[in-house]
Amino acid sequence: MNKISVFPGSFDPVTIGHIDIINRGMPLFDKLIIGIGINSQKKYLFPLERRIAWLKKIYEYEPRIEVESYTGLTVNFCEQKGAKYILRGIRSSGDFEFERAVSQTNRVLSRNIETIFILANPSLAPISSSIVRDVIINGGDASPFIPEEIEKLIRP
Ligand code: ADP
């Protein structure tokens, strides 16, 4: 059976925390689609094209990983792609409560899709895109939080 999973997020920007979840999730699936959700209400620091390009660069030699953007419900995107799994990372009890509500809502919307959670690596749990954005906006060195393949490409 072809096990396809979607890892949804904004990746604004992608961090080593995201990469850890993707790399640890990969052995569970045949194919993983990194889904960059476009929310018209949300303001992003980095344009969609750059966020896609960074993820494609990081996984250019991993044929089992695809990078795509989508609008609308994540479960609809999963159905469109034939994905039966959603992969999410949990960093804290706050993440857990939020993710539980989203996952249970998704279960009502689509009975066929299961969300798989992976707990953050303790050393990476404090890393979030929003804090990394603050570091970048304020002229700090964000390189410890960014995958090395794209460290030099990330400038606001
Ligand atoms: P969203 O816009 O949905 O919050 P993000 O791009 O911030 O998306 O994150 C996508 C996924 O990656 C989420 O499941 C989030 O919990 C997870 N994630 C983000 N940072 C980390 C981290 N440092 N460790 C583990 N998981 C993380």
Coordinates of N, CA and C and ligand atoms in Angstrom, one line a residue:
M1 N 0.8 -1.2 0.0 CA 0.0 0.0 0.0 C 0.9 1.3 0.0
N2 N 0.4 2.3 -0.7 CA 1.1 3.5 -0.8 C 0.7 4.4 0.4
K3 N 1.5 4.6 1.4 CA 1.2 5.4 2.5 C 1.6 6.9 2.2
I4 N 0.7 7.7 2.0 CA 1.0 9.1 1.7 C 0.6 10.0 2.9
S5 N 1.5 10.9 3.3 CA 1.2 11.8 4.4 C 1.4 13.2 4.0
V6 N 0.7 14.1 4.6 CA 0.9 15.6 4.4 C 1.4 16.2 5.6
F7 N 2.5 17.0 5.5 CA 3.0 17.7 6.7 C 2.6 19.2 6.4
P8 N 1.5 19.7 7.0 CA 1.1 21.0 6.7 C 1.7 22.1 7.6
G9 N 1.9 23.3 7.1 CA 2.4 24.4 7.9 C 2.6 25.6 7.1
S10 N 3.1 26.6 7.7 CA 3.4 27.9 7.0 C 4.9 28.0 6.6
F11 N 5.8 27.4 7.4 CA 7.2 27.4 7.1 C 7.7 28.8 6.8
D12 N 7.4 29.7 7.7 CA 7.7 31.1 7.5 C 8.7 31.6 8.5
P13 N 10.0 31.2 8.6 CA 10.6 30.3 7.6 C 10.7 28.8 8.2
V14 N 11.1 27.9 7.3 CA 11.4 26.5 7.8 C 12.5 26.6 8.8
T15 N 12.4 25.7 9.8 CA 13.4 25.7 10.9 C 13.9 24.3 11.1
I16 N 15.0 24.1 11.9 CA 15.5 22.7 12.1 C 14.5 21.9 12.9
G17 N 13.5 22.6 13.6 CA 12.5 21.9 14.3 C 11.6 21.2 13.3
H18 N 11.2 21.9 12.2 CA 10.4 21.2 11.2 C 11.1 20.0 10.5
I19 N 12.4 20.3 10.3 CA 13.2 19.3 9.6 C 13.3 18.0 10.4
D20 N 13.4 18.2 11.7 CA 13.5 17.0 12.6 C 12.2 16.2 12.5
I21 N 11.1 16.8 12.5 CA 9.8 16.1 12.4 C 9.7 15.4 11.1
I22 N 10.0 16.1 10.0 CA 9.9 15.5 8.7 C 10.8 14.3 8.6
N23 N 12.1 14.4 9.0 CA 13.0 13.3 8.9 C 12.6 12.1 9.8
R24 N 12.0 12.4 11.0 CA 11.6 11.3 11.8 C 10.3 10.7 11.3
G25 N 9.5 11.4 10.6 CA 8.2 10.9 10.1 C 8.4 10.1 8.8
M26 N 9.5 10.4 8.1 CA 9.7 9.7 6.8 C 9.7 8.2 6.8
P27 N 10.3 7.5 7.8 CA 10.3 6.0 7.8 C 8.8 5.5 7.9
L28 N 7.9 6.3 8.4 CA 6.5 5.8 8.5 C 5.7 5.8 7.2
F29 N 6.2 6.5 6.2 CA 5.4 6.7 5.0 C 6.2 6.4 3.8
D30 N 5.4 6.1 2.7 CA 6.1 5.9 1.4 C 6.4 7.3 0.7
K31 N 5.5 8.2 1.0 CA 5.7 9.6 0.4 C 5.2 10.6 1.4
L32 N 5.9 11.7 1.4 CA 5.5 12.8 2.3 C 5.4 14.1 1.5
I33 N 4.2 14.7 1.6 CA 4.0 16.0 0.9 C 4.1 17.1 1.9
I34 N 5.0 18.0 1.7 CA 5.1 19.2 2.6 C 4.1 20.2 2.0
G35 N 3.0 20.4 2.8 CA 2.0 21.3 2.2 C 2.0 22.7 2.9
I36 N 2.3 23.7 2.0 CA 2.4 25.0 2.6 C 1.0 25.7 2.4
G37 N 0.3 25.8 3.5 CA -1.0 26.3 3.5 C -1.0 27.8 3.3
I38 N -1.9 28.3 2.4 CA -2.0 29.7 2.1 C -3.3 30.2 2.8
N39 N -3.2 31.1 3.8 CA -4.3 31.6 4.5 C -4.4 33.1 4.1
S40 N -5.4 33.5 3.4 CA -5.5 34.9 2.9 C -5.6 35.9 4.1
Q41 N -6.0 35.5 5.3 CA -6.1 36.4 6.4 C -4.7 36.6 7.1
K42 N -3.7 35.7 6.8 CA -2.5 35.7 7.5 C -1.4 36.6 6.7
K43 N -0.6 37.3 7.4 CA 0.5 38.0 6.8 C 1.8 37.2 7.0
Y44 N 2.5 37.0 5.9 CA 3.7 36.2 6.0 C 4.9 37.1 5.9
L45 N 6.1 36.7 6.5 CA 7.3 37.5 6.3 C 7.9 37.2 5.0
F46 N 7.9 35.9 4.6 CA 8.6 35.5 3.4 C 7.6 35.1 2.3
P47 N 7.8 35.5 1.1 CA 6.8 35.2 0.0 C 6.8 33.6 -0.2
L48 N 5.6 33.2 -0.6 CA 5.4 31.8 -0.8 C 6.5 31.1 -1.7
E49 N 6.8 31.8 -2.8 CA 7.8 31.2 -3.7 C 9.1 30.9 -3.0
R50 N 9.5 31.8 -2.1 CA 10.8 31.5 -1.4 C 10.7 30.4 -0.4
R51 N 9.5 30.3 0.3 CA 9.3 29.2 1.2 C 9.3 27.8 0.5
I52 N 8.7 27.8 -0.7 CA 8.7 26.6 -1.5 C 10.1 26.3 -2.0
A53 N 10.8 27.3 -2.5 CA 12.1 27.0 -3.0 C 13.1 26.5 -1.9
W54 N 13.0 27.0 -0.7 CA 13.9 26.5 0.4 C 13.6 25.1 0.7
L55 N 12.4 24.7 0.8 CA 12.0 23.3 1.1 C 12.5 22.4 0.0
K56 N 12.3 22.8 -1.3 CA 12.7 22.0 -2.4 C 14.2 21.8 -2.4
K57 N 14.9 22.9 -2.1 CA 16.4 22.8 -2.0 C 16.8 21.8 -1.0
I58 N 16.2 21.9 0.2 CA 16.6 21.0 1.3 C 16.4 19.5 0.9
Y59 N 15.3 19.2 0.2 CA 15.0 17.8 -0.1 C 15.1 17.5 -1.6
E60 N 16.1 18.2 -2.3 CA 16.3 18.0 -3.7 C 16.7 16.6 -4.0
Y61 N 17.4 15.9 -3.1 CA 17.8 14.5 -3.3 C 16.9 13.5 -2.6
E62 N 15.7 13.9 -2.2 CA 14.8 12.9 -1.5 C 13.6 12.8 -2.4
P63 N 13.5 11.8 -3.3 CA 12.4 11.7 -4.2 C 11.1 11.4 -3.5
R64 N 11.1 10.9 -2.3 CA 9.9 10.6 -1.6 C 9.2 11.8 -1.0
I65 N 9.9 13.0 -1.1 CA 9.3 14.2 -0.5 C 8.9 15.2 -1.6
E66 N 7.7 15.7 -1.6 CA 7.2 16.7 -2.5 C 6.9 17.9 -1.7
V67 N 7.0 19.1 -2.4 CA 6.6 20.3 -1.7 C 5.5 21.0 -2.6
E68 N 4.4 21.3 -1.9 CA 3.3 21.9 -2.7 C 2.6 22.9 -1.8
S69 N 2.0 23.9 -2.4 CA 1.1 24.9 -1.6 C -0.3 24.5 -1.8
Y70 N -1.2 25.0 -0.9 CA -2.6 24.7 -1.1 C -3.4 25.8 -0.4
T71 N -4.6 25.9 -0.8 CA -5.6 26.8 -0.1 C -6.7 26.0 0.4
G72 N -7.5 26.5 1.3 CA -8.6 25.7 1.8 C -8.3 24.7 2.9
L73 N -9.2 23.8 3.1 CA -9.0 22.9 4.2 C -7.9 21.9 3.9
T74 N -7.1 21.6 5.0 CA -6.0 20.6 4.9 C -6.6 19.2 4.5
V75 N -7.8 18.8 5.1 CA -8.3 17.5 4.7 C -8.7 17.4 3.2
N76 N -9.2 18.5 2.7 CA -9.5 18.5 1.2 C -8.2 18.3 0.4
F77 N -7.2 19.0 0.8 CA -5.9 18.9 0.1 C -5.4 17.4 0.2
C78 N -5.6 16.8 1.4 CA -5.1 15.4 1.6 C -5.9 14.5 0.7
E79 N -7.2 14.7 0.6 CA -8.1 13.8 -0.3 C -7.7 14.0 -1.7
Q80 N -7.4 15.2 -2.1 CA -7.0 15.5 -3.5 C -5.7 14.8 -3.8
K81 N -4.8 14.6 -2.8 CA -3.5 14.0 -3.0 C -3.5 12.5 -2.7
G82 N -4.6 12.0 -2.3 CA -4.7 10.6 -1.9 C -3.9 10.3 -0.6
A83 N -3.8 11.3 0.3 CA -3.1 11.1 1.5 C -4.0 10.8 2.6
K84 N -3.7 9.7 3.4 CA -4.5 9.3 4.5 C -4.0 9.7 5.9
Y85 N -2.9 10.4 5.8 CA -2.2 10.8 7.1 C -1.8 12.3 7.1
I86 N -2.0 12.9 8.2 CA -1.4 14.2 8.4 C -0.4 14.1 9.5
L87 N 0.8 14.7 9.3 CA 1.9 14.6 10.2 C 2.0 16.0 10.9
R88 N 2.1 16.0 12.3 CA 2.2 17.2 13.0 C 3.3 17.0 14.1
G89 N 3.9 18.1 14.5 CA 4.9 18.1 15.6 C 4.2 18.7 16.9
I90 N 4.6 18.1 18.0 CA 4.1 18.7 19.3 C 5.3 19.1 20.1
R91 N 5.3 20.4 20.5 CA 6.4 21.0 21.2 C 6.0 21.2 22.7
S92 N 4.7 21.3 23.0 CA 4.4 21.8 24.4 C 2.9 21.4 24.6
S93 N 2.4 21.6 25.9 CA 1.0 21.3 26.1 C 0.1 22.2 25.4
G94 N 0.6 23.4 25.1 CA -0.2 24.4 24.3 C -0.4 23.8 22.9
D95 N 0.7 23.3 22.3 CA 0.6 22.7 21.0 C -0.4 21.6 21.0
F96 N -0.3 20.7 22.1 CA -1.1 19.6 22.2 C -2.6 19.9 22.2
E97 N -3.0 20.9 23.0 CA -4.4 21.3 23.1 C -4.9 21.8 21.8
F98 N -4.1 22.6 21.1 CA -4.5 23.2 19.8 C -4.6 22.0 18.8
E99 N -3.6 21.2 18.7 CA -3.6 20.1 17.7 C -4.7 19.1 18.0
R100 N -5.0 18.9 19.2 CA -6.1 17.9 19.5 C -7.4 18.4 18.9
A101 N -7.7 19.7 19.1 CA -8.9 20.3 18.6 C -8.9 20.2 17.0
V102 N -7.8 20.6 16.4 CA -7.8 20.6 15.0 C -7.9 19.1 14.4
S103 N -7.2 18.2 15.1 CA -7.2 16.8 14.6 C -8.6 16.2 14.8
Q104 N -9.3 16.5 15.9 CA -10.6 16.0 16.2 C -11.6 16.6 15.2
T105 N -11.5 17.9 14.9 CA -12.3 18.5 13.9 C -12.1 17.9 12.5
N106 N -10.8 17.6 12.2 CA -10.5 17.0 10.9 C -11.2 15.6 10.8
R107 N -11.2 14.9 12.0 CA -11.8 13.5 12.0 C -13.3 13.6 11.6
V108 N -13.9 14.7 12.1 CA -15.4 14.8 11.7 C -15.5 15.2 10.2
L109 N -14.6 16.0 9.8 CA -14.7 16.4 8.3 C -14.3 15.3 7.4
S110 N -13.4 14.4 7.8 CA -13.0 13.3 7.0 C -12.6 12.1 7.9
R111 N -13.4 11.1 7.9 CA -13.2 9.8 8.6 C -11.9 9.0 8.2
N112 N -11.5 9.4 6.9 CA -10.4 8.5 6.3 C -9.0 9.0 6.7
I113 N -9.0 10.2 7.4 CA -7.6 10.8 7.6 C -7.3 10.7 9.1
E114 N -6.1 10.2 9.3 CA -5.6 10.0 10.7 C -4.4 11.0 10.9
T115 N -4.4 11.7 12.0 CA -3.3 12.6 12.3 C -2.2 11.9 13.1
I116 N -1.0 11.9 12.7 CA 0.1 11.3 13.5 C 1.0 12.4 14.1
F117 N 1.1 12.3 15.4 CA 1.9 13.3 16.1 C 3.3 12.8 16.5
I118 N 4.3 13.6 16.3 CA 5.6 13.3 16.8 C 6.1 14.3 17.8
L119 N 6.5 13.9 19.0 CA 7.0 14.8 20.0 C 8.3 15.5 19.6
A120 N 8.4 16.8 19.8 CA 9.6 17.5 19.5 C 10.8 17.0 20.2
N121 N 11.9 17.0 19.6 CA 13.2 16.7 20.2 C 13.4 17.8 21.3
P122 N 13.7 17.4 22.6 CA 13.7 18.4 23.6 C 14.7 19.5 23.3
S123 N 15.7 19.3 22.6 CA 16.7 20.4 22.3 C 16.1 21.3 21.2
L124 N 15.1 20.9 20.5 CA 14.5 21.7 19.4 C 13.2 22.3 19.8
A125 N 12.6 21.9 20.9 CA 11.2 22.3 21.2 C 11.0 23.8 21.4
P126 N 12.1 24.5 21.8 CA 11.8 26.0 21.9 C 11.8 26.7 20.6
I127 N 12.2 26.0 19.5 CA 12.3 26.7 18.2 C 10.9 26.9 17.5
S128 N 10.6 28.1 17.2 CA 9.3 28.3 16.4 C 9.6 29.3 15.3
S129 N 8.8 29.2 14.2 CA 9.0 30.2 13.1 C 8.8 31.6 13.6
S130 N 7.9 31.8 14.5 CA 7.6 33.2 14.9 C 8.8 33.8 15.7
I131 N 9.4 33.0 16.5 CA 10.6 33.5 17.2 C 11.7 33.8 16.3
V132 N 11.9 32.8 15.3 CA 13.0 33.0 14.3 C 12.7 34.3 13.5
R133 N 11.4 34.5 13.2 CA 11.1 35.8 12.4 C 11.5 37.0 13.2
D134 N 11.2 37.0 14.5 CA 11.6 38.1 15.4 C 13.1 38.3 15.4
V135 N 13.9 37.2 15.4 CA 15.3 37.3 15.4 C 15.8 38.0 14.1
I136 N 15.2 37.5 13.0 CA 15.6 38.0 11.7 C 15.2 39.5 11.5
I137 N 14.0 39.8 11.9 CA 13.5 41.2 11.8 C 14.3 42.2 12.6
N138 N 14.8 41.7 13.7 CA 15.6 42.6 14.6 C 17.1 42.5 14.3
G139 N 17.5 41.9 13.2 CA 18.9 41.8 12.8 C 19.8 40.8 13.5
G140 N 19.2 39.9 14.2 CA 19.9 38.9 14.9 C 20.4 37.7 14.0
D141 N 21.3 36.9 14.5 CA 21.8 35.7 13.7 C 20.8 34.5 13.9
A142 N 20.0 34.2 12.9 CA 19.1 33.1 13.0 C 19.7 31.8 12.5
S143 N 21.0 31.8 12.1 CA 21.5 30.6 11.5 C 21.5 29.3 12.5
P144 N 21.5 29.5 13.8 CA 21.4 28.2 14.6 C 20.1 27.5 14.5
F145 N 19.1 28.2 14.0 CA 17.7 27.6 13.9 C 17.3 27.2 12.5
I146 N 18.1 27.5 11.5 CA 17.8 27.3 10.1 C 18.6 26.2 9.5
P147 N 18.0 25.3 8.7 CA 18.7 24.2 8.1 C 19.9 24.8 7.3
E148 N 21.1 24.1 7.4 CA 22.3 24.7 6.9 C 22.3 24.8 5.3
E149 N 21.5 24.0 4.7 CA 21.4 24.1 3.2 C 20.9 25.4 2.7
I150 N 20.1 26.1 3.6 CA 19.5 27.3 3.1 C 19.9 28.6 4.0
E151 N 20.8 28.3 4.9 CA 21.2 29.4 5.9 C 21.5 30.7 5.2
K152 N 22.2 30.6 4.1 CA 22.7 31.8 3.4 C 21.6 32.4 2.5
L153 N 20.6 31.6 2.2 CA 19.5 32.1 1.3 C 18.5 32.9 2.1
I154 N 18.4 32.7 3.4 CA 17.4 33.3 4.2 C 17.8 34.8 4.6
R155 N 17.3 35.7 3.9 CA 17.4 37.1 4.3 C 16.1 37.7 4.1
P156 N 15.6 38.6 5.0 CA 14.3 39.2 4.8 C 14.1 40.0 3.5
Ligands
ADP1 P1 1.5 26.4 11.5 O1 1.4 27.6 10.6 O2 0.5 25.3 11.3 O3 1.7 26.7 13.0 P2 4.3 25.8 11.4 O4 5.0 26.0 10.1 O5 4.6 26.8 12.5 O6 2.8 25.7 11.1 O7 4.6 24.3 11.9 C1 4.2 23.2 11.2 C2 4.3 22.0 12.1 O8 5.6 21.9 12.6 C3 3.4 22.0 13.3 O9 2.9 20.7 13.6 C4 4.3 22.4 14.4 O10 3.9 22.0 15.7 C5 5.6 21.7 14.0 N1 6.8 22.4 14.5 C6 7.2 23.6 14.4 N2 8.3 23.9 15.0 C7 8.7 22.7 15.6 C8 9.7 22.3 16.5 N3 10.7 23.1 16.9 N4 9.8 21.0 16.9 C9 8.8 20.1 16.5 N5 7.7 20.5 15.7 C10 7.7 21.7 15.3

